[in-house]
CSV table of C-alpha atoms in Angstrom, one decimal:
chain,number,residue,atom,x,y,z
A,24,MET,CA,98.5,-20.6,-70.6
A,25,LYS,CA,95.0,-20.6,-68.9
A,26,ILE,CA,93.7,-17.7,-66.7
A,27,ILE,CA,91.1,-18.7,-64.1
A,28,GLN,CA,89.1,-16.5,-61.8
A,29,LEU,CA,87.6,-18.1,-58.7
A,30,THR,CA,85.8,-17.1,-55.5
A,31,ILE,CA,87.4,-18.9,-52.6
A,32,GLY,CA,87.3,-18.8,-48.8
A,33,GLY,CA,84.6,-17.8,-46.4
A,34,MET,CA,85.5,-20.6,-44.0
A,35,ASP,CA,88.0,-21.5,-41.3
A,36,LYS,CA,90.3,-24.5,-41.2
A,37,LYS,CA,87.8,-26.8,-39.5
A,38,GLN,CA,85.1,-25.9,-42.1
A,39,LEU,CA,87.6,-26.4,-44.9
A,40,THR,CA,88.5,-29.9,-43.6
A,41,ALA,CA,84.8,-30.8,-43.4
A,42,THR,CA,84.1,-29.4,-46.9
A,43,LEU,CA,87.0,-31.4,-48.4
A,44,GLU,CA,85.4,-34.5,-47.0
A,45,GLU,CA,81.9,-33.5,-48.0
A,46,LYS,CA,83.0,-32.8,-51.6
A,47,GLN,CA,85.0,-36.1,-51.6
A,48,VAL,CA,88.4,-34.5,-52.3
A,49,SER,CA,90.9,-37.1,-51.2
A,50,LEU,CA,94.2,-36.2,-49.5
A,51,ASN,CA,97.4,-38.3,-49.2
A,52,PRO,CA,99.4,-38.4,-45.9
A,53,PRO,CA,101.7,-35.5,-47.0
A,54,GLY,CA,98.6,-33.5,-47.8
A,55,HIS,CA,97.2,-34.1,-44.3
A,56,GLN,CA,100.6,-33.1,-42.9
A,57,LEU,CA,100.5,-29.7,-44.8
A,58,LEU,CA,96.9,-29.0,-43.7
A,59,GLU,CA,97.9,-29.6,-40.0
A,60,GLN,CA,100.6,-26.9,-40.4
A,61,LEU,CA,98.0,-24.3,-41.3
A,62,ASP,CA,97.4,-22.8,-37.8
A,63,ASP,CA,97.0,-19.3,-39.0
A,64,PHE,CA,94.3,-19.9,-41.7
A,65,LYS,CA,94.2,-16.8,-43.9
A,66,PHE,CA,91.0,-17.2,-46.0
A,67,TRP,CA,88.1,-17.1,-43.6
A,68,HIS,CA,86.8,-14.1,-45.7
A,69,GLU,CA,85.5,-14.9,-49.1
A,70,GLN,CA,87.5,-13.3,-51.9
A,71,THR,CA,87.9,-13.5,-55.7
A,72,ILE,CA,91.4,-14.4,-56.9
A,73,ARG,CA,92.9,-14.7,-60.4
A,74,LEU,CA,95.3,-17.6,-61.2
A,75,VAL,CA,97.3,-18.6,-64.2
A,76,GLU,CA,98.0,-22.2,-65.2
A,77,VAL,CA,101.3,-22.4,-67.2
A,78,THR,CA,103.7,-25.2,-68.2
A,79,VAL,CA,107.3,-25.1,-67.2
A,80,ALA,CA,108.2,-24.5,-70.8
A,81,GLU,CA,105.8,-21.5,-71.0
A,82,LEU,CA,107.8,-20.0,-68.1
A,83,GLY,CA,110.9,-20.1,-70.4
A,84,LEU,CA,112.3,-23.3,-69.1
A,85,SER,CA,112.3,-25.4,-72.3
A,86,GLN,CA,114.6,-28.1,-70.7
A,87,GLY,CA,112.6,-28.1,-67.5
A,88,GLY,CA,113.7,-26.6,-64.2
A,89,THR,CA,114.0,-27.1,-60.4
A,90,LEU,CA,111.3,-25.8,-58.1
A,91,LEU,CA,113.4,-22.7,-57.4
A,92,GLU,CA,113.9,-22.1,-61.1
A,93,VAL,CA,110.1,-22.6,-61.8
A,94,PHE,CA,109.2,-20.2,-58.9
A,95,THR,CA,111.8,-17.6,-60.0
A,96,SER,CA,110.6,-17.7,-63.6
A,97,GLY,CA,107.0,-17.3,-62.6
A,98,ILE,CA,107.8,-14.3,-60.4
A,99,LYS,CA,109.9,-12.7,-63.2
A,100,LYS,CA,106.8,-13.0,-65.5
A,101,GLY,CA,104.8,-11.0,-62.9
A,102,PHE,CA,103.1,-13.9,-61.2
A,103,ALA,CA,103.1,-14.5,-57.4
A,104,LEU,CA,103.4,-17.6,-55.2
A,105,CYS,CA,100.1,-18.7,-53.6
A,106,GLU,CA,99.5,-19.1,-49.9
A,107,VAL,CA,99.4,-22.9,-49.2
A,108,GLU,CA,95.7,-22.6,-48.2
A,109,ILE,CA,94.8,-21.5,-51.7
A,110,ALA,CA,95.6,-25.0,-53.0
A,111,ALA,CA,93.1,-26.6,-50.6
A,112,LEU,CA,90.4,-24.0,-51.4
A,113,LEU,CA,91.2,-24.3,-55.1
A,114,SER,CA,90.6,-28.1,-55.0
A,115,LEU,CA,87.0,-27.4,-54.0
A,116,GLU,CA,86.3,-25.2,-57.1
A,117,TYR,CA,88.7,-26.2,-59.8
A,118,ASN,CA,86.8,-28.6,-62.1
A,119,TYR,CA,89.0,-28.6,-65.2
A,120,LEU,CA,91.2,-31.6,-64.5
A,121,GLU,CA,91.2,-34.6,-66.8
A,122,ASP,CA,91.8,-38.0,-65.3
A,123,SER,CA,95.4,-38.9,-64.6
A,124,THR,CA,97.1,-42.1,-65.4
A,125,GLY,CA,99.7,-43.9,-63.3
A,126,LEU,CA,98.8,-44.5,-59.7
A,127,ILE,CA,102.3,-45.0,-58.4
A,128,SER,CA,104.7,-42.1,-58.0
A,129,THR,CA,107.6,-42.3,-60.4
A,130,GLY,CA,109.5,-39.2,-59.3
A,131,LYS,CA,107.8,-36.9,-61.7
A,132,ALA,CA,104.5,-35.0,-61.8
A,133,PRO,CA,101.6,-37.2,-62.8
A,134,THR,CA,99.9,-36.7,-66.2
A,135,ASN,CA,97.2,-34.1,-66.1
A,136,SER,CA,98.2,-32.9,-62.7
A,137,VAL,CA,98.6,-29.2,-61.7
A,138,THR,CA,101.1,-28.2,-59.0
A,139,ILE,CA,100.2,-25.1,-57.0
A,140,ALA,CA,103.2,-22.7,-56.9
A,141,SER,CA,103.1,-21.9,-53.2
A,142,LYS,CA,105.3,-20.6,-50.4
A,143,ILE,CA,107.3,-23.4,-48.8
A,144,LEU,CA,106.3,-23.8,-45.1
A,145,ILE,CA,109.2,-25.9,-43.9
A,146,ASP,CA,112.2,-26.1,-46.3
A,147,THR,CA,113.5,-29.7,-45.7
A,148,ASP,CA,113.6,-32.5,-48.2
A,149,ASP,CA,111.3,-34.7,-46.2
A,150,PHE,CA,108.5,-32.2,-45.5
A,151,PRO,CA,106.0,-31.5,-48.3
A,152,LYS,CA,106.8,-28.5,-50.4
A,153,GLY,CA,103.2,-27.9,-51.4
A,154,PHE,CA,100.2,-29.4,-53.1
A,155,TYR,CA,99.3,-30.6,-56.5
A,156,MET,CA,95.8,-31.5,-57.8
A,157,ARG,CA,94.9,-34.5,-59.9
A,158,LYS,CA,91.9,-36.7,-60.7
A,159,ILE,CA,92.0,-40.5,-60.7
A,160,ASP,CA,88.9,-42.4,-61.9
A,161,ASN,CA,86.9,-39.2,-61.5
A,162,VAL,CA,88.0,-38.7,-57.9
A,163,CYS,CA,89.7,-35.4,-57.1
A,164,TRP,CA,92.9,-35.6,-55.1
A,165,LEU,CA,94.8,-32.9,-53.3
A,166,ARG,CA,98.2,-34.4,-52.8
A,167,GLY,CA,101.2,-33.1,-50.9
A,168,TYR,CA,104.5,-33.6,-52.6
A,169,THR,CA,108.1,-33.7,-51.6
A,170,CYS,CA,111.2,-33.1,-53.7
A,171,ASP,CA,114.8,-32.0,-53.1
A,172,HIS,CA,116.4,-28.9,-54.6
A,173,LEU,CA,117.9,-30.9,-57.4
A,174,HIS,CA,114.6,-32.4,-58.8
A,175,VAL,CA,113.9,-31.1,-62.3
A,176,PHE,CA,110.3,-30.6,-63.3
A,177,ALA,CA,109.6,-31.5,-67.0
A,178,PRO,CA,108.8,-28.8,-69.6
A,179,GLU,CA,105.2,-30.1,-69.9
A,180,ASP,CA,104.5,-30.1,-66.1
A,181,ARG,CA,101.8,-27.6,-65.2
A,182,PHE,CA,102.0,-25.0,-62.4
A,183,MET,CA,99.3,-22.6,-61.0
A,184,PHE,CA,100.4,-19.1,-59.9
A,185,LEU,CA,98.5,-16.2,-58.4
A,186,ILE,CA,98.0,-13.2,-60.6
A,187,ASN,CA,98.5,-10.0,-58.5
Protein backbone atom coordinates (compact mmCIF):
# COMPACT_ATOMS: atom_id res chain seq x y z
CA MET A 1 0.00 0.00 0.00
CA LYS A 2 1.36 3.39 -1.00
CA ILE A 3 -0.16 6.74 0.04
CA ILE A 4 0.34 9.71 -2.26
CA GLN A 5 -0.50 13.37 -1.78
CA LEU A 6 -0.72 15.50 -4.92
CA THR A 7 -1.83 18.97 -5.85
CA ILE A 8 -3.95 18.79 -8.98
CA GLY A 9 -6.27 20.97 -10.99
CA GLY A 10 -6.24 24.66 -11.63
CA MET A 11 -7.23 24.20 -15.26
CA ASP A 12 -10.24 23.68 -17.44
CA LYS A 13 -10.74 20.83 -19.93
CA LYS A 14 -9.12 22.69 -22.81
CA GLN A 15 -6.04 23.50 -20.70
CA LEU A 16 -5.87 19.88 -19.51
CA THR A 17 -5.83 18.59 -23.09
CA ALA A 18 -3.08 21.05 -24.02
CA THR A 19 -1.03 20.15 -20.93
CA LEU A 20 -1.33 16.41 -21.65
CA GLU A 21 0.10 17.09 -25.12
CA GLU A 22 2.79 19.43 -23.75
CA LYS A 23 3.93 16.87 -21.17
CA GLN A 24 3.77 14.13 -23.83
CA VAL A 25 1.23 11.97 -22.03
CA SER A 26 -0.12 9.69 -24.74
CA LEU A 27 -3.77 8.60 -24.92
CA ASN A 28 -5.33 5.64 -26.69
CA PRO A 29 -8.67 5.99 -28.56
CA PRO A 30 -10.76 4.90 -25.52
CA GLY A 31 -8.85 7.48 -23.46
CA HIS A 32 -9.83 10.21 -25.91
CA GLN A 33 -13.41 8.90 -25.80
CA LEU A 34 -13.49 9.29 -22.00
CA LEU A 35 -12.02 12.80 -22.11
CA GLU A 36 -14.68 13.85 -24.64
CA GLN A 37 -17.39 12.87 -22.11
CA LEU A 38 -16.06 15.26 -19.48
CA ASP A 39 -18.32 18.20 -20.26
CA ASP A 40 -18.67 19.30 -16.65
CA PHE A 41 -14.99 19.43 -15.71
CA LYS A 42 -14.78 19.53 -11.90
CA PHE A 43 -11.16 20.52 -11.21
CA TRP A 44 -10.65 24.02 -12.47
CA HIS A 45 -9.68 25.00 -8.90
CA GLU A 46 -6.35 23.72 -7.67
CA GLN A 47 -6.63 21.31 -4.73
CA THR A 48 -4.58 18.82 -2.79
CA ILE A 49 -5.81 15.24 -2.73
CA ARG A 50 -4.64 12.07 -1.03
CA LEU A 51 -4.66 8.77 -2.86
CA VAL A 52 -3.81 5.23 -1.96
CA GLU A 53 -2.34 2.68 -4.35
CA VAL A 54 -3.27 -0.89 -3.41
CA THR A 55 -3.22 -4.30 -5.01
CA VAL A 56 -6.39 -6.30 -5.44
CA ALA A 57 -5.02 -8.76 -2.87
CA GLU A 58 -4.47 -5.93 -0.34
CA LEU A 59 -8.18 -5.19 -0.69
CA GLY A 60 -8.87 -8.70 0.61
CA LEU A 61 -9.41 -10.32 -2.79
CA SER A 62 -6.64 -12.92 -2.70
CA GLN A 63 -8.07 -14.77 -5.72
CA GLY A 64 -8.70 -11.57 -7.68
CA GLY A 65 -12.01 -9.87 -8.26
CA THR A 66 -14.36 -8.22 -10.71
CA LEU A 67 -14.42 -4.45 -11.05
CA LEU A 68 -17.48 -4.27 -8.80
CA GLU A 69 -15.78 -6.45 -6.17
CA VAL A 70 -12.61 -4.32 -6.31
CA PHE A 71 -14.59 -1.09 -5.95
CA THR A 72 -16.78 -2.50 -3.16
CA SER A 73 -13.74 -3.80 -1.24
CA GLY A 74 -11.99 -0.43 -1.55
CA ILE A 75 -15.05 1.42 -0.29
CA LYS A 76 -15.39 -1.02 2.64
CA LYS A 77 -11.78 -0.17 3.57
CA GLY A 78 -12.75 3.50 3.76
CA PHE A 79 -11.51 4.62 0.35
CA ALA A 80 -13.56 6.45 -2.28
CA LEU A 81 -13.90 6.27 -6.03
CA CYS A 82 -12.21 9.09 -7.92
CA GLU A 83 -13.85 11.39 -10.39
CA VAL A 84 -12.76 10.38 -13.90
CA GLU A 85 -10.95 13.73 -14.26
CA ILE A 86 -8.59 12.81 -11.43
CA ALA A 87 -6.95 10.16 -13.62
CA ALA A 88 -6.15 12.69 -16.32
CA LEU A 89 -4.79 15.18 -13.80
CA LEU A 90 -2.92 12.44 -11.94
CA SER A 91 -1.14 11.37 -15.13
CA LEU A 92 0.48 14.83 -15.22
CA GLU A 93 1.96 14.50 -11.73
CA TYR A 94 2.38 10.80 -10.92
CA ASN A 95 6.00 9.95 -11.74
CA TYR A 96 6.38 6.65 -9.89
CA LEU A 97 5.62 4.19 -12.68
CA GLU A 98 8.20 1.72 -13.91
CA ASP A 99 8.28 0.76 -17.58
CA SER A 100 5.66 -1.81 -18.60
CA THR A 101 6.23 -4.82 -20.75
CA GLY A 102 3.91 -6.20 -23.39
CA LEU A 103 2.51 -3.74 -25.88
CA ILE A 104 -0.50 -5.82 -26.92
CA SER A 105 -3.53 -6.15 -24.68
CA THR A 106 -4.00 -9.68 -23.45
CA GLY A 107 -7.21 -9.16 -21.51
CA LYS A 108 -5.40 -8.32 -18.30
CA ALA A 109 -3.81 -5.26 -16.73
CA PRO A 110 -0.30 -4.61 -18.08
CA THR A 111 2.68 -5.13 -15.78
CA ASN A 112 3.48 -2.03 -13.69
CA SER A 113 0.22 -0.29 -14.62
CA VAL A 114 -2.12 1.41 -12.14
CA THR A 115 -5.88 1.51 -12.70
CA ILE A 116 -7.69 4.52 -11.29
CA ALA A 117 -10.75 3.42 -9.30
CA SER A 118 -13.27 5.88 -10.71
CA LYS A 119 -16.97 6.34 -11.19
CA ILE A 120 -18.24 4.71 -14.37
CA LEU A 121 -19.65 7.32 -16.75
CA ILE A 122 -21.55 5.00 -19.11
CA ASP A 123 -22.10 1.44 -17.91
CA THR A 124 -21.94 -0.58 -21.13
CA ASP A 125 -19.38 -3.22 -22.07
CA ASP A 126 -18.13 -1.28 -25.11
CA PHE A 127 -17.62 2.15 -23.48
CA PRO A 128 -14.45 2.68 -21.40
CA LYS A 129 -14.94 2.04 -17.68
CA GLY A 130 -12.10 4.36 -16.75
CA PHE A 131 -8.38 5.01 -17.09
CA TYR A 132 -5.19 3.25 -16.22
CA MET A 133 -1.68 4.66 -16.33
CA ARG A 134 1.41 2.95 -17.63
CA LYS A 135 4.82 3.79 -19.02
CA ILE A 136 6.26 2.21 -22.18
CA ASP A 137 9.84 3.00 -23.20
CA ASN A 138 9.77 5.94 -20.79
CA VAL A 139 6.62 7.41 -22.41
CA CYS A 140 3.67 7.96 -20.06
CA TRP A 141 0.32 6.66 -21.23
CA LEU A 142 -3.17 7.43 -19.97
CA ARG A 143 -5.26 4.64 -21.42
CA GLY A 144 -8.98 4.04 -21.34
CA TYR A 145 -9.99 0.44 -20.68
CA THR A 146 -13.08 -1.64 -21.28
CA CYS A 147 -14.19 -4.77 -19.50
CA ASP A 148 -17.41 -6.59 -18.84
CA HIS A 149 -18.88 -7.37 -15.42
CA LEU A 150 -17.33 -10.86 -15.44
CA HIS A 151 -13.71 -9.82 -16.00
CA VAL A 152 -11.53 -10.75 -13.02
CA PHE A 153 -8.59 -8.53 -12.09
CA ALA A 154 -5.58 -10.46 -10.79
CA PRO A 155 -4.51 -10.26 -7.12
CA GLU A 156 -1.34 -8.35 -8.11
CA ASP A 157 -3.18 -5.73 -10.21
CA ARG A 158 -2.86 -2.25 -8.72
CA PHE A 159 -5.67 0.28 -8.20
CA MET A 160 -5.61 3.88 -7.02
CA PHE A 161 -8.41 5.11 -4.72
CA LEU A 162 -9.13 8.51 -3.23
CA ILE A 163 -8.67 8.89 0.52
CA ASN A 164 -11.53 10.94 1.99
